Amino acid sequence: MRIPCPLCGPRDRREFTYYGSDDYLNRPSPDAGEAAWDDHLHLRANPAGETHDLWYHEAGCAQWLRVHRNTVSHEIYGAELVAGRKGDAQ
Amino acid sequence: MPELIAKPALDHAPLIHGACRMDPAELGPITSVALYPGQEKAVAKVLKPLGLSFPAPNSLSANGPVQLVWTGRDQAFLIGGEAPEFGTAAATTDQSGGWAALRVSGDAAAEVLMRQIPLDLRAQAFPPGRAVRAPLGHMSAVVIRDEAGFLILIFRSMVRTAWHEIETAMRSVAARV
């Protein structure tokens, strides 16, 4: 399995650390209420198919990546940097 | 005041096995140059008198003995020269004591290093002027290709381990000839 790092190019997955779903990028506001925070912290989809998740390129550029992949076919469609994403605060 | 004694990170003699040679390398000062957001033009202005430009990912900019090597997103290491004043364009930190360097050269250099670094380092895929972040065994390294071979930057505390790992690879490659 190789992950196409936008900076370093395609690299072996052992250079990366897995974090979890990209839901973690969408943090509710502090006053969003218990249900929103419970959902953010604990409730995850377990898709058979396409998914987006977060990987850290530990042995390379030290950047967080949002990887688009398929849990059934193991195909990796692409990866983008989390830093500088549109709509995110810097 | 205690008297401090400067010691080299490596005092090994050059090592030759088969068609590969490894030497400790002395780089001089190393300064990390980390761009503040949106300051690309301001940094280019500071670098211009030095004959350097901020390198694209996986590359470097060189002028004589001074080189600016890409080491991460919006970050590069200035090696072999004193850093200019970047003002509010970039944050600079002295990295000289944190890193040590090895030079690996010879016809079998790429074959040797590919045993420890999981990248295609053959000349057609990794020509002079390339500089990447890559693992060497389990250590984080900066791998630079120039006309003389490979220059490898490794955390100073791990450079003896790196030497040992590469020596092991040199011996096994030489034994297969």
Tab-separated table of C-alpha atoms in Angstrom:
chain	number	residue	atom	x	y	z
A	1	MET	CA	0.000	0.000	0.000
A	2	ARG	CA	1.426	3.346	-1.050
A	3	ILE	CA	0.072	6.762	-0.117
A	4	PRO	CA	0.638	9.627	-2.598
A	5	CYS	CA	1.924	12.384	-0.315
A	6	PRO	CA	1.256	15.741	-2.037
A	7	LEU	CA	4.731	16.936	-0.999
A	8	CYS	CA	6.964	13.851	-0.967
A	9	GLY	CA	5.362	11.755	-3.709
A	10	PRO	CA	4.211	8.135	-3.384
A	11	ARG	CA	5.545	6.566	-0.196
A	12	ASP	CA	5.217	3.276	1.645
A	13	ARG	CA	2.396	3.274	4.199
A	14	ARG	CA	4.866	2.357	6.966
A	15	GLU	CA	6.136	5.956	6.802
A	16	PHE	CA	2.704	7.094	8.000
A	17	THR	CA	0.767	6.963	11.258
A	18	TYR	CA	-2.991	6.425	11.077
A	19	TYR	CA	-5.182	8.696	13.166
A	20	GLY	CA	-8.822	8.086	12.256
A	21	SER	CA	-11.773	9.453	10.350
A	22	ASP	CA	-11.590	12.955	8.868
A	23	ASP	CA	-14.612	13.722	11.094
A	24	TYR	CA	-11.949	14.944	13.515
A	25	LEU	CA	-11.362	17.950	11.234
A	26	ASN	CA	-14.926	19.179	11.819
A	27	ARG	CA	-14.849	20.230	15.430
A	28	PRO	CA	-18.161	21.474	16.860
A	29	SER	CA	-18.243	24.882	18.516
A	30	PRO	CA	-17.765	24.817	22.304
A	31	ASP	CA	-21.454	25.545	22.908
A	32	ALA	CA	-22.797	23.099	20.307
A	33	GLY	CA	-24.290	20.911	23.005
A	34	GLU	CA	-23.708	17.411	24.339
A	35	ALA	CA	-25.175	15.561	21.365
A	36	ALA	CA	-22.843	17.266	18.850
A	37	TRP	CA	-19.805	16.626	21.031
A	38	ASP	CA	-20.779	13.023	21.700
A	39	ASP	CA	-21.098	12.539	17.949
A	40	HIS	CA	-17.758	14.230	17.268
A	41	LEU	CA	-15.857	12.240	19.846
A	42	HIS	CA	-17.462	8.803	19.734
A	43	LEU	CA	-19.761	8.087	16.784
A	44	ARG	CA	-18.072	6.834	13.618
A	45	ALA	CA	-19.352	5.388	10.397
A	46	ASN	CA	-17.749	2.080	9.411
A	47	PRO	CA	-18.072	2.230	5.641
A	48	ALA	CA	-17.532	-0.713	3.315
A	49	GLY	CA	-16.192	1.307	0.410
A	50	GLU	CA	-14.924	4.827	0.038
A	51	THR	CA	-13.694	6.630	3.122
A	52	HIS	CA	-11.654	9.678	4.072
A	53	ASP	CA	-9.246	9.469	6.945
A	54	LEU	CA	-6.257	11.202	8.494
A	55	TRP	CA	-2.675	10.021	8.243
A	56	TYR	CA	0.476	11.664	9.569
A	57	HIS	CA	3.588	11.497	7.375
A	58	GLU	CA	5.897	10.869	10.286
A	59	ALA	CA	8.966	9.637	8.409
A	60	GLY	CA	8.705	12.267	5.676
A	61	CYS	CA	7.415	15.823	5.590
A	62	ALA	CA	5.681	15.659	9.011
A	63	GLN	CA	2.362	16.792	7.537
A	64	TRP	CA	-1.187	15.617	8.229
A	65	LEU	CA	-2.895	14.193	5.150
A	66	ARG	CA	-6.554	13.558	4.353
A	67	VAL	CA	-6.498	10.300	2.406
A	68	HIS	CA	-9.345	9.168	0.145
A	69	ARG	CA	-9.333	5.389	-0.072
A	70	ASN	CA	-11.520	2.305	-0.420
A	71	THR	CA	-11.789	-0.123	2.482
A	72	VAL	CA	-13.005	-2.938	0.214
A	73	SER	CA	-10.646	-2.765	-2.767
A	74	HIS	CA	-7.786	-1.056	-0.832
A	75	GLU	CA	-7.491	1.374	-3.720
A	76	ILE	CA	-6.123	4.790	-2.775
A	77	TYR	CA	-7.697	7.593	-4.819
A	78	GLY	CA	-5.623	10.467	-3.508
A	79	ALA	CA	-4.391	12.508	-0.582
A	80	GLU	CA	-4.416	16.192	0.268
A	81	LEU	CA	-2.681	18.290	2.900
A	82	VAL	CA	-4.812	19.153	5.909
A	83	ALA	CA	-2.817	22.384	6.339
A	84	GLY	CA	-4.137	25.253	4.219
A	85	ARG	CA	-7.408	23.534	3.310
A	86	LYS	CA	-10.092	25.952	2.126
A	87	GLY	CA	-12.413	27.026	4.918
A	88	ASP	CA	-10.032	25.989	7.697
A	89	ALA	CA	-8.505	28.498	10.057
A	90	GLN	CA	-4.711	28.652	9.663
B	1	MET	CA	33.228	28.914	33.678
B	2	PRO	CA	33.584	25.253	32.728
B	3	GLU	CA	35.738	24.634	29.712
B	4	LEU	CA	33.671	23.075	26.916
B	5	ILE	CA	35.363	20.775	24.455
B	6	ALA	CA	33.875	20.554	20.966
B	7	LYS	CA	33.763	16.960	19.754
B	8	PRO	CA	32.848	15.724	16.306
B	9	ALA	CA	29.690	13.610	16.036
B	10	LEU	CA	31.753	10.951	14.245
B	11	ASP	CA	35.496	10.348	14.314
B	12	HIS	CA	35.386	7.320	12.038
B	13	ALA	CA	37.900	6.889	9.229
B	14	PRO	CA	36.480	6.687	5.689
B	15	LEU	CA	35.112	3.236	4.934
B	16	ILE	CA	35.348	1.418	1.602
B	17	HIS	CA	33.643	-1.853	0.693
B	18	GLY	CA	33.434	-2.870	-2.954
B	19	ALA	CA	32.315	0.058	-5.104
B	20	CYS	CA	30.981	2.137	-2.221
B	21	ARG	CA	32.687	4.618	0.056
B	22	MET	CA	31.366	6.357	3.188
B	23	ASP	CA	32.877	9.439	4.840
B	24	PRO	CA	31.830	11.628	7.765
B	25	ALA	CA	30.943	15.038	6.300
B	26	GLU	CA	31.461	18.465	7.823
B	27	LEU	CA	28.698	20.865	6.798
B	28	GLY	CA	29.347	24.067	8.727
B	29	PRO	CA	26.372	25.996	10.074
B	30	ILE	CA	22.824	24.706	9.476
B	31	THR	CA	19.892	27.087	9.852
B	32	SER	CA	16.238	26.145	9.549
B	33	VAL	CA	14.312	28.727	7.500
B	34	ALA	CA	10.554	28.410	8.090
B	35	LEU	CA	8.314	30.686	6.036
B	36	TYR	CA	5.583	32.649	7.740
B	37	PRO	CA	2.266	32.298	5.858
B	38	GLY	CA	2.190	34.208	2.579
B	39	GLN	CA	5.792	35.466	2.791
B	40	GLU	CA	7.159	33.710	-0.306
B	41	LYS	CA	7.959	36.995	-2.093
B	42	ALA	CA	9.624	38.583	0.944
B	43	VAL	CA	11.807	35.493	1.409
B	44	ALA	CA	12.747	35.454	-2.278
B	45	LYS	CA	13.923	39.069	-1.903
B	46	VAL	CA	16.202	38.187	1.042
B	47	LEU	CA	17.603	35.132	-0.765
B	48	LYS	CA	18.273	36.869	-4.093
B	49	PRO	CA	21.568	38.572	-3.090
B	50	LEU	CA	22.834	35.149	-1.957
B	51	GLY	CA	22.089	33.676	-5.372
B	52	LEU	CA	19.528	31.295	-3.859
B	53	SER	CA	15.806	30.716	-4.231
B	54	PHE	CA	13.390	28.942	-1.902
B	55	PRO	CA	13.385	25.314	-3.110
B	56	ALA	CA	10.335	23.438	-4.347
B	57	PRO	CA	9.520	20.209	-2.466
B	58	ASN	CA	12.150	17.471	-2.908
B	59	SER	CA	14.774	19.808	-4.355
B	60	LEU	CA	17.448	22.291	-3.377
B	61	SER	CA	18.924	25.598	-4.441
B	62	ALA	CA	22.714	25.893	-4.416
B	63	ASN	CA	25.271	28.627	-4.939
B	64	GLY	CA	28.846	27.392	-4.521
B	65	PRO	CA	29.245	25.820	-1.059
B	66	VAL	CA	25.982	27.302	0.252
B	67	GLN	CA	22.787	25.363	-0.295
B	68	LEU	CA	19.166	25.762	0.698
B	69	VAL	CA	17.613	22.309	1.029
B	70	TRP	CA	13.867	21.599	1.212
B	71	THR	CA	13.041	19.829	4.492
B	72	GLY	CA	9.287	20.214	4.874
B	73	ARG	CA	6.234	22.293	4.017
B	74	ASP	CA	7.414	25.919	3.803
B	75	GLN	CA	10.689	24.940	5.475
B	76	ALA	CA	14.262	24.583	4.229
B	77	PHE	CA	17.723	24.201	5.748
B	78	LEU	CA	20.396	26.726	4.844
B	79	ILE	CA	23.620	24.733	4.917
B	80	GLY	CA	27.220	25.908	4.663
B	81	GLY	CA	26.739	29.614	5.279
B	82	GLU	CA	25.551	32.165	7.808
B	83	ALA	CA	21.839	32.982	7.607
B	84	PRO	CA	20.819	36.461	6.436
B	85	GLU	CA	18.297	38.544	8.377
B	86	PHE	CA	14.787	37.441	7.333
B	87	GLY	CA	12.867	39.879	9.547
B	88	THR	CA	9.163	39.021	9.532
B	89	ALA	CA	9.420	36.850	6.390
B	90	ALA	CA	10.659	33.652	8.005
B	91	ALA	CA	11.570	32.155	11.364
B	92	THR	CA	15.169	30.979	11.601
B	93	THR	CA	16.599	28.565	14.138
B	94	ASP	CA	20.149	27.298	14.464
B	95	GLN	CA	20.234	23.552	13.781
B	96	SER	CA	24.024	23.173	13.543
B	97	GLY	CA	24.388	21.053	16.678
B	98	GLY	CA	21.354	18.882	15.974
B	99	TRP	CA	22.447	17.161	12.796
B	100	ALA	CA	25.419	15.203	11.528
B	101	ALA	CA	26.171	14.237	7.955
B	102	LEU	CA	27.521	11.280	6.022
B	103	ARG	CA	28.675	11.173	2.443
B	104	VAL	CA	28.092	7.943	0.527
B	105	SER	CA	29.637	7.701	-2.921
B	106	GLY	CA	30.782	5.244	-5.554
B	107	ASP	CA	29.055	3.174	-8.238
B	108	ALA	CA	27.227	1.013	-5.691
B	109	ALA	CA	26.106	3.915	-3.467
B	110	ALA	CA	22.462	3.891	-4.605
B	111	GLU	CA	22.266	0.104	-4.334
B	112	VAL	CA	23.660	0.256	-0.791
B	113	LEU	CA	21.365	3.045	0.376
B	114	MET	CA	18.258	1.451	-1.130
B	115	ARG	CA	18.714	-1.327	1.447
B	116	GLN	CA	17.960	1.193	4.199
B	117	ILE	CA	15.931	3.908	2.465
B	118	PRO	CA	12.661	2.711	0.848
B	119	LEU	CA	12.938	4.885	-2.274
B	120	ASP	CA	14.165	4.457	-5.832
B	121	LEU	CA	17.569	6.161	-5.540
B	122	ARG	CA	18.917	5.119	-8.958
B	123	ALA	CA	20.227	8.042	-10.999
B	124	GLN	CA	17.328	8.130	-13.475
B	125	ALA	CA	14.749	8.408	-10.676
B	126	PHE	CA	16.839	10.424	-8.217
B	127	PRO	CA	19.194	12.722	-10.134
B	128	PRO	CA	21.580	15.333	-8.660
B	129	GLY	CA	19.645	18.247	-7.194
B	130	ARG	CA	17.048	16.072	-5.483
B	131	ALA	CA	16.638	16.371	-1.706
B	132	VAL	CA	14.000	14.399	0.189
B	133	ARG	CA	12.856	13.577	3.690
B	134	ALA	CA	12.956	9.828	4.064
B	135	PRO	CA	13.441	7.175	6.725
B	136	LEU	CA	16.864	5.495	6.957
B	137	GLY	CA	16.047	2.307	8.834
B	138	HIS	CA	13.884	3.733	11.591
B	139	MET	CA	15.632	7.098	11.628
B	140	SER	CA	14.383	10.291	10.069
B	141	ALA	CA	16.852	11.613	7.508
B	142	VAL	CA	17.393	14.198	4.799
B	143	VAL	CA	18.776	12.555	1.644
B	144	ILE	CA	20.507	14.806	-0.895
B	145	ARG	CA	21.879	13.748	-4.272
B	146	ASP	CA	24.673	15.800	-5.794
B	147	GLU	CA	27.360	15.230	-8.403
B	148	ALA	CA	29.663	13.634	-5.820
B	149	GLY	CA	27.089	11.102	-4.596
B	150	PHE	CA	24.718	11.157	-1.643
B	151	LEU	CA	24.787	13.462	1.348
B	152	ILE	CA	22.754	12.174	4.269
B	153	LEU	CA	21.732	14.333	7.212
B	154	ILE	CA	20.744	12.457	10.327
B	155	PHE	CA	20.001	13.473	13.908
B	156	ARG	CA	23.396	13.849	15.580
B	157	SER	CA	22.586	11.425	18.417
B	158	MET	CA	21.777	8.687	15.871
B	159	VAL	CA	24.619	9.134	13.401
B	160	ARG	CA	26.709	6.257	14.790
B	161	THR	CA	23.728	3.953	14.388
B	162	ALA	CA	23.257	5.231	10.826
B	163	TRP	CA	26.957	4.595	10.116
B	164	HIS	CA	26.596	1.035	11.404
B	165	GLU	CA	23.423	0.399	9.387
B	166	ILE	CA	24.992	1.664	6.164
B	167	GLU	CA	28.221	-0.240	6.831
B	168	THR	CA	26.170	-3.435	7.167
B	169	ALA	CA	24.479	-2.703	3.829
B	170	MET	CA	27.864	-1.920	2.206
B	171	ARG	CA	29.264	-5.277	3.362
B	172	SER	CA	26.319	-7.266	2.066
B	173	VAL	CA	26.251	-5.496	-1.300
B	174	ALA	CA	30.036	-5.969	-1.674
B	175	ALA	CA	29.695	-9.666	-0.769
B	176	ARG	CA	27.255	-10.268	-3.619
B	177	VAL	CA	29.560	-9.013	-6.375
